[in-house]
mmCIF file of C-alpha atoms in Angstrom:
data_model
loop_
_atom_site.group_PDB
_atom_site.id
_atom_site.type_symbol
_atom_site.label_atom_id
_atom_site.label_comp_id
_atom_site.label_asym_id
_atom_site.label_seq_id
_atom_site.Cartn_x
_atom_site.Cartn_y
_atom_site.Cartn_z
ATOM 1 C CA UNK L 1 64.394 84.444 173.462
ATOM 2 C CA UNK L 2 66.454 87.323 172.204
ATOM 3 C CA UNK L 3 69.028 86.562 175.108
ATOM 4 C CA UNK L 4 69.595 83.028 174.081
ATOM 5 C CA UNK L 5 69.162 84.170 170.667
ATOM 6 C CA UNK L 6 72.423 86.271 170.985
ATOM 7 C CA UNK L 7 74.330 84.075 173.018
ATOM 8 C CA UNK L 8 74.060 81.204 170.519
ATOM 9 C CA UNK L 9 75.078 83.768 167.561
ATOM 10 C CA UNK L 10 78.377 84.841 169.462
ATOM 11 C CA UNK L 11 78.907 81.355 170.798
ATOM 12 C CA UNK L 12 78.896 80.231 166.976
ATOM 13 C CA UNK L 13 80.488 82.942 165.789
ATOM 14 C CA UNK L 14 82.839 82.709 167.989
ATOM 15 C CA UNK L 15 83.516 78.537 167.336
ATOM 16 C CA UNK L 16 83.611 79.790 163.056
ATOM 17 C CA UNK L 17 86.464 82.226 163.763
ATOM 18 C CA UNK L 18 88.364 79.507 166.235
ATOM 19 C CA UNK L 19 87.840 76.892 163.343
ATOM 20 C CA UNK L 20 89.359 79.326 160.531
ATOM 21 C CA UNK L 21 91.996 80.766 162.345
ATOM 22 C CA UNK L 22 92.898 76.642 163.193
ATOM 23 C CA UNK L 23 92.720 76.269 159.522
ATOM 24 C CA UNK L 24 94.707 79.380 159.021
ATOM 25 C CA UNK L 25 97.287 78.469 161.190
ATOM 26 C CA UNK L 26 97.738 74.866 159.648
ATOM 27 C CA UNK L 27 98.282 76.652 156.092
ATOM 28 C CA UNK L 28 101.039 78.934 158.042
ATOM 29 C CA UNK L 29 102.709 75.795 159.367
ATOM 30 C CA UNK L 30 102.277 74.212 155.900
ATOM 31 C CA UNK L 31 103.585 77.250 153.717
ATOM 32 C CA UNK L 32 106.901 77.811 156.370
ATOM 33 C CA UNK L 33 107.389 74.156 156.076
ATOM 34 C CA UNK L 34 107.539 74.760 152.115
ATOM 35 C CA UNK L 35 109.753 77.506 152.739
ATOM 36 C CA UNK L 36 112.558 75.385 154.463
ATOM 37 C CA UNK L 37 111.308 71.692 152.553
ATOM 38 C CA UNK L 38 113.757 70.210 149.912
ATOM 39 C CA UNK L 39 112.853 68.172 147.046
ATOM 40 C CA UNK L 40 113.950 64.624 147.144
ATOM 41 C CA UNK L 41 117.179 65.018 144.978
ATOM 42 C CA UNK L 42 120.226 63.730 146.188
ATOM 43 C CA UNK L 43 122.443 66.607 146.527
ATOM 44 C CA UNK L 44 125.996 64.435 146.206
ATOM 45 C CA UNK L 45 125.396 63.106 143.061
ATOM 46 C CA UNK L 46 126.757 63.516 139.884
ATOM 47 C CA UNK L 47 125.389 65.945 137.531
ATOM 48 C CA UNK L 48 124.544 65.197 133.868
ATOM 49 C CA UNK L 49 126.390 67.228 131.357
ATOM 50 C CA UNK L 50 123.889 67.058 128.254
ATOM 51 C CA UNK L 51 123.960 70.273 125.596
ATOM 52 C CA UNK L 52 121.089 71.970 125.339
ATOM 53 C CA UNK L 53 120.507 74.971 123.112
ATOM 54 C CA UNK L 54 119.341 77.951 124.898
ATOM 55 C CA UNK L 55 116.818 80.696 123.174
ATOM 56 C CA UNK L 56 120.309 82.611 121.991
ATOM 57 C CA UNK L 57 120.963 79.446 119.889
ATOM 58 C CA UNK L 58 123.849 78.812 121.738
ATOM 59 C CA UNK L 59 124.531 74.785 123.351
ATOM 60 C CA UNK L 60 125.165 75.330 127.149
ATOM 61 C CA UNK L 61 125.340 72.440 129.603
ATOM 62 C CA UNK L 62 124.837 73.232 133.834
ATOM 63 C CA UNK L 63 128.565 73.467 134.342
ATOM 64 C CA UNK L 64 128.599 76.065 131.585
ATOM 65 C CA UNK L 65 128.447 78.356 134.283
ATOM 66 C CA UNK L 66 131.501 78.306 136.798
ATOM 67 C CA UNK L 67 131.869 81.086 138.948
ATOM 68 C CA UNK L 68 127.860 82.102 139.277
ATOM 69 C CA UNK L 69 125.531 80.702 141.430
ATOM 70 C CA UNK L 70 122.990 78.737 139.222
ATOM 71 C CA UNK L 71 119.545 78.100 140.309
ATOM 72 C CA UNK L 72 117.990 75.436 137.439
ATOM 73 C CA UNK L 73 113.852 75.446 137.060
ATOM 74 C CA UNK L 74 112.222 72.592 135.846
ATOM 75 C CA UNK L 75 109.278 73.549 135.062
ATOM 76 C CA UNK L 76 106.127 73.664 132.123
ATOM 77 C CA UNK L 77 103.974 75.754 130.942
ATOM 78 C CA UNK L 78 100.983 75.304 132.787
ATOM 79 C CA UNK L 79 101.953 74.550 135.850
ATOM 80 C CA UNK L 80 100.485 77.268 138.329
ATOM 81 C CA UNK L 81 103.125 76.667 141.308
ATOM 82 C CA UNK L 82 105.639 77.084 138.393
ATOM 83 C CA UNK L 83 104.220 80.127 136.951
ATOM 84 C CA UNK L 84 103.716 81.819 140.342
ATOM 85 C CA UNK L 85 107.614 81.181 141.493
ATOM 86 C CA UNK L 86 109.006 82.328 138.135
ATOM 87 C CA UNK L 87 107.472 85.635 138.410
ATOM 88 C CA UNK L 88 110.143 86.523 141.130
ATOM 89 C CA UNK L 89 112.880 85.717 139.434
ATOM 90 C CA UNK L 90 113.268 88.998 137.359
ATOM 91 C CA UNK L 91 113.403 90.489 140.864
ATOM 92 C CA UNK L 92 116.265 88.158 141.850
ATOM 93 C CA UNK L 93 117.934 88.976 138.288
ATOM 94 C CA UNK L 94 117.478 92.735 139.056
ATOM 95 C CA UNK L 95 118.994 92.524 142.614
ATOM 96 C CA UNK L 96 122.045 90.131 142.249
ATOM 97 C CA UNK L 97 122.719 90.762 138.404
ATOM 98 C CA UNK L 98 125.465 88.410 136.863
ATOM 99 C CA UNK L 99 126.621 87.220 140.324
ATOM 100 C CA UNK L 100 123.386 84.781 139.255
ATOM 101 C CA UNK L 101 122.504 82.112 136.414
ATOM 102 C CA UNK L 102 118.664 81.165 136.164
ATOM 103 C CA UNK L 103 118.262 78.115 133.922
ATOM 104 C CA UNK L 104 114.936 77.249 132.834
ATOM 105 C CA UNK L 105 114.354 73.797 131.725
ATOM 106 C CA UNK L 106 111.231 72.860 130.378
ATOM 107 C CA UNK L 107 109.619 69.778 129.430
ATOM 108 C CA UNK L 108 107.147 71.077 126.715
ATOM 109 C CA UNK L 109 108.654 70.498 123.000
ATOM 110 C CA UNK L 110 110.654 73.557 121.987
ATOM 111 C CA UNK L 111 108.175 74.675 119.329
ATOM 112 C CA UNK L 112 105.920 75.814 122.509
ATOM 113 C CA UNK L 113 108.655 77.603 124.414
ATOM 114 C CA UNK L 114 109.796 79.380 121.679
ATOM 115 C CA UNK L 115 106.175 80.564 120.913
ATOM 116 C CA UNK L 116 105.873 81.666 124.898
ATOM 117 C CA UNK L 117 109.244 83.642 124.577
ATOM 118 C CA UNK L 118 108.050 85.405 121.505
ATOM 119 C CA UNK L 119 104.788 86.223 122.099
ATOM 120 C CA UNK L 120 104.943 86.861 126.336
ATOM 121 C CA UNK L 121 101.274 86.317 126.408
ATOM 122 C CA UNK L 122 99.418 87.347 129.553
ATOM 123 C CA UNK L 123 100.245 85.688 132.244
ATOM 124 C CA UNK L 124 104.147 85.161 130.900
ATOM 125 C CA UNK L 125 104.765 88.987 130.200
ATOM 126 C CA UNK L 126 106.949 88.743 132.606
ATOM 127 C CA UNK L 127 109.796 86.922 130.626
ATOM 128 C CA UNK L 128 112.997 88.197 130.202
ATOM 129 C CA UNK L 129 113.921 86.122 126.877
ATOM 130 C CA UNK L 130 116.764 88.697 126.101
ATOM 131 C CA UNK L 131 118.392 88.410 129.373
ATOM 132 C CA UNK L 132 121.765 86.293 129.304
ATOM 133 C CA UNK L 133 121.380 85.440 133.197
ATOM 134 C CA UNK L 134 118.127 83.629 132.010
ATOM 135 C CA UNK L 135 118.178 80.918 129.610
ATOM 136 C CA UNK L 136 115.272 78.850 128.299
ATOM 137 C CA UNK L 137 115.518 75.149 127.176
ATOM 138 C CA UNK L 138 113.558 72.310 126.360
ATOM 139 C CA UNK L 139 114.166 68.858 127.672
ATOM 140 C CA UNK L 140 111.736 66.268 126.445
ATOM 141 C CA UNK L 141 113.700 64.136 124.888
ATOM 142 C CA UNK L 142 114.068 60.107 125.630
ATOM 143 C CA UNK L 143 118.184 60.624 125.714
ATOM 144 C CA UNK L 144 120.569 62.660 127.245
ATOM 145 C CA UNK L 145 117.832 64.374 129.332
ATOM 146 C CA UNK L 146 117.878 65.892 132.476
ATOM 147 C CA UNK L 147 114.646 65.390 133.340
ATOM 148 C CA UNK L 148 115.003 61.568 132.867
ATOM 149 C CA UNK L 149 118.453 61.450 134.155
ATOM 150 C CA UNK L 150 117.822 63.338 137.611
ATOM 151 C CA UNK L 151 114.645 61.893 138.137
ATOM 152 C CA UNK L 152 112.486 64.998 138.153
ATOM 153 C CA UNK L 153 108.715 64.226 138.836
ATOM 154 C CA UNK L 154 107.077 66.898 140.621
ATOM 155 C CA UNK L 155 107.012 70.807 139.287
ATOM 156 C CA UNK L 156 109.060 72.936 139.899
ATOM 157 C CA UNK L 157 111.615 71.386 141.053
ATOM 158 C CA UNK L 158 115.154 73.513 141.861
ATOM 159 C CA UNK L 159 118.519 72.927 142.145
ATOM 160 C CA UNK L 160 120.501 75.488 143.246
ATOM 161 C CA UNK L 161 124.389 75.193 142.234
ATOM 162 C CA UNK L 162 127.521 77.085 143.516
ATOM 163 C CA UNK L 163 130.076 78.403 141.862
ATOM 164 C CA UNK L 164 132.474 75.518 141.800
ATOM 165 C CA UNK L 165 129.306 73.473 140.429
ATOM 166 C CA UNK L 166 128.510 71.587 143.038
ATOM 167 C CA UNK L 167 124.661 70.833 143.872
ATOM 168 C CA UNK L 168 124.441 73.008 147.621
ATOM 169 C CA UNK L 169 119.980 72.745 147.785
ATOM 170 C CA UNK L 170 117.416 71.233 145.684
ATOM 171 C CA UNK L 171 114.797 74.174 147.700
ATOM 172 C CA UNK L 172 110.809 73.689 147.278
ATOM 173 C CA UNK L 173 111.414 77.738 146.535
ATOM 174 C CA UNK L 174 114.270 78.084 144.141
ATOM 175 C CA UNK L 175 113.690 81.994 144.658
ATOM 176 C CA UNK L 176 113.726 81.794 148.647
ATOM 177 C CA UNK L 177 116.873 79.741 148.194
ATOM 178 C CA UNK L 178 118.767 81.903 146.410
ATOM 179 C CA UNK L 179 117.985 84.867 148.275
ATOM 180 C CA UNK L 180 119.051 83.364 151.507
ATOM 181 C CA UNK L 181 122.505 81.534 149.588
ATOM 182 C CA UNK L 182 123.131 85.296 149.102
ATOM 183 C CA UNK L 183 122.137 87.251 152.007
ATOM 184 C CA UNK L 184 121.793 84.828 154.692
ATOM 185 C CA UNK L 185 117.514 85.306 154.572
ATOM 186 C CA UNK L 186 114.929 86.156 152.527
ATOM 187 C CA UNK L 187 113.912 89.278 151.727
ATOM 188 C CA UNK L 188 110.215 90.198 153.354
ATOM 189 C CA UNK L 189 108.718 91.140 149.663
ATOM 190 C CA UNK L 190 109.761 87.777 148.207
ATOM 191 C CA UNK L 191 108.835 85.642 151.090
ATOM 192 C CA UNK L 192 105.028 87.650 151.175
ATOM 193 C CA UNK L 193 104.841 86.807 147.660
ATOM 194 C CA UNK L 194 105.916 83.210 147.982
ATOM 195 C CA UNK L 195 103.368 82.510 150.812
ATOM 196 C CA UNK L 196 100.524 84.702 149.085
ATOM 197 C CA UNK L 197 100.952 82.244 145.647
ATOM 198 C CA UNK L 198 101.165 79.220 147.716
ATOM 199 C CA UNK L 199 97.546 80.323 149.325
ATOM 200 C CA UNK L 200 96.019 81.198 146.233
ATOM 201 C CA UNK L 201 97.148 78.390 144.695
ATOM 202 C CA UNK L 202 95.477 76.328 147.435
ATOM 203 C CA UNK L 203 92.147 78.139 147.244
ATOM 204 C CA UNK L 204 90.437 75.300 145.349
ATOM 205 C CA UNK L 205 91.132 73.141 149.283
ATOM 206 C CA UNK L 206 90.912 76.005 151.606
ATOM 207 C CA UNK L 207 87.669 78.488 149.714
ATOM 208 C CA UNK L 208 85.006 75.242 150.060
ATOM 209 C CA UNK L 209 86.879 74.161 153.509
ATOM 210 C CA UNK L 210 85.449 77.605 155.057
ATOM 211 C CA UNK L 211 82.140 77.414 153.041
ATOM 212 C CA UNK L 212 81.690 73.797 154.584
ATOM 213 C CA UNK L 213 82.168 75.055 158.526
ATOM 214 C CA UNK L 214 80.401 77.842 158.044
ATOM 215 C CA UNK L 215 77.004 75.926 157.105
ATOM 216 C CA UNK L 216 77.870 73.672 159.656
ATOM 217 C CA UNK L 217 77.767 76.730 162.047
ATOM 218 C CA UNK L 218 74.775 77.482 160.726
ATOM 219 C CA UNK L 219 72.854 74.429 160.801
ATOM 220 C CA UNK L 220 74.126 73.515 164.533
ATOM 221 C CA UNK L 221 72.855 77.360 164.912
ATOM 222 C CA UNK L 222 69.752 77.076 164.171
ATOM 223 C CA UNK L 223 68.855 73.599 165.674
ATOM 224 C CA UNK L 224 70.013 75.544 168.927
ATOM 225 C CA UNK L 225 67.136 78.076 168.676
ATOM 226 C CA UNK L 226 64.418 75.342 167.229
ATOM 227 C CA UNK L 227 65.717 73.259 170.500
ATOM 228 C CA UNK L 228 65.017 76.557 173.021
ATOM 229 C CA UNK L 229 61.483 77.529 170.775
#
């Protein structure tokens, strides 16, 4: 009894471990197809020149920017994916300075952003709202909006611009993208974070996934030992 006892244990340990490291390896192929995946944006078309006023109170428009690279967010306020990708970008401030022109569009009203850049509540501490190479605007309006205009449905959504203003990616990672515009690939702390906020952000799929084969291990376990008793 203890022989078959152990066998079946290792035997189903062994089939758990094939079946999570199956699932693990789909999420791998999932999160490097996010890495290289592009939003459905066509990247020839004409970009909308609508003013928008930034937290500075100035009116700038996405060709106010010539000569920078300029990667725009779309984005909201609680959006996790959103949240989770914006945290790198004071890295990506930090290591490429004014060669680089974040533009944060939102689509909350303005009262609400301008409360978040005040106030930098946990988990938006992380703000720069007195950085120039990061501006902050709100686009929910029924006119002149690029949200309508470009037909942004899905958050975030990127589009990274070059210098001459021409649309060069519309990324899944707008902060992958611009690190490998500038240096040809991304940099291994960036990428780890990327992929580590993709799975956690997944956890409410993958967490009951594993909980679900590993009671089926169980109960196939122990019908195994009834079946040899």
């Amino acid at each position: 009894m203890n022989k078959i006892d152990k066998a079946t244990i290792s035997r189903s340990l062994i089939t758990f471990l094939l079946k999570s490291a199956g699932g693990l390896l789909i999420f791998l192929g999932a999160a490097y197809y996010l890495l290289i995946a592009y939003n459905n944006i066509e990247v020839d078309r004409e970009l909308p020149q609508h003013p928008m006023l930034n937290q500075f109170r100035t009116i700038d428009r996405i060709n106010s920017f010539r000569g920078k690279v300029v990667l725009v967010d779309f984005w909201f306020q609680s959006c996790e994916p959103c949240l989770a990708e914006m945290k790198q970008f004071p890295y990506l401030l930090e290591k490429y300075g004014d060669q680089l022109q974040i533009m944060s569009i939102g689509i909350d009203p303005p009262a609400m952003t301008k409360q978040l850049l005040q106030e930098k509540k946990a988990p938006w501490t992380f703000i720069q709202d007195d950085n120039p190479q990061w501006t902050f605007y709100s686009d929910n309006r029924r006119f002149k909006s690029y949200v309508r205009d470009l037909e942004i449905t899905t958050y975030p959504s990127y589009l990274l611009i070059d210098p001459d203003g021409k649309i060069i990616g519309t990324p899944k990672s707008g902060a992958l993208a611009v690190d490998i515009h500038f240096q040809g690939y991304p940099s291994i702390q960036l990428a780890g974070n990327y992929l580590w906020a993709k799975f956690w952000t997944l956890r409410r799929a993958w967490i009951p996934l594993l909980i679900v084969l590993g009671l089926w291990e169980i109960v196939k376990y122990r019908k195994r030992v009834s079946s040899h008793s």
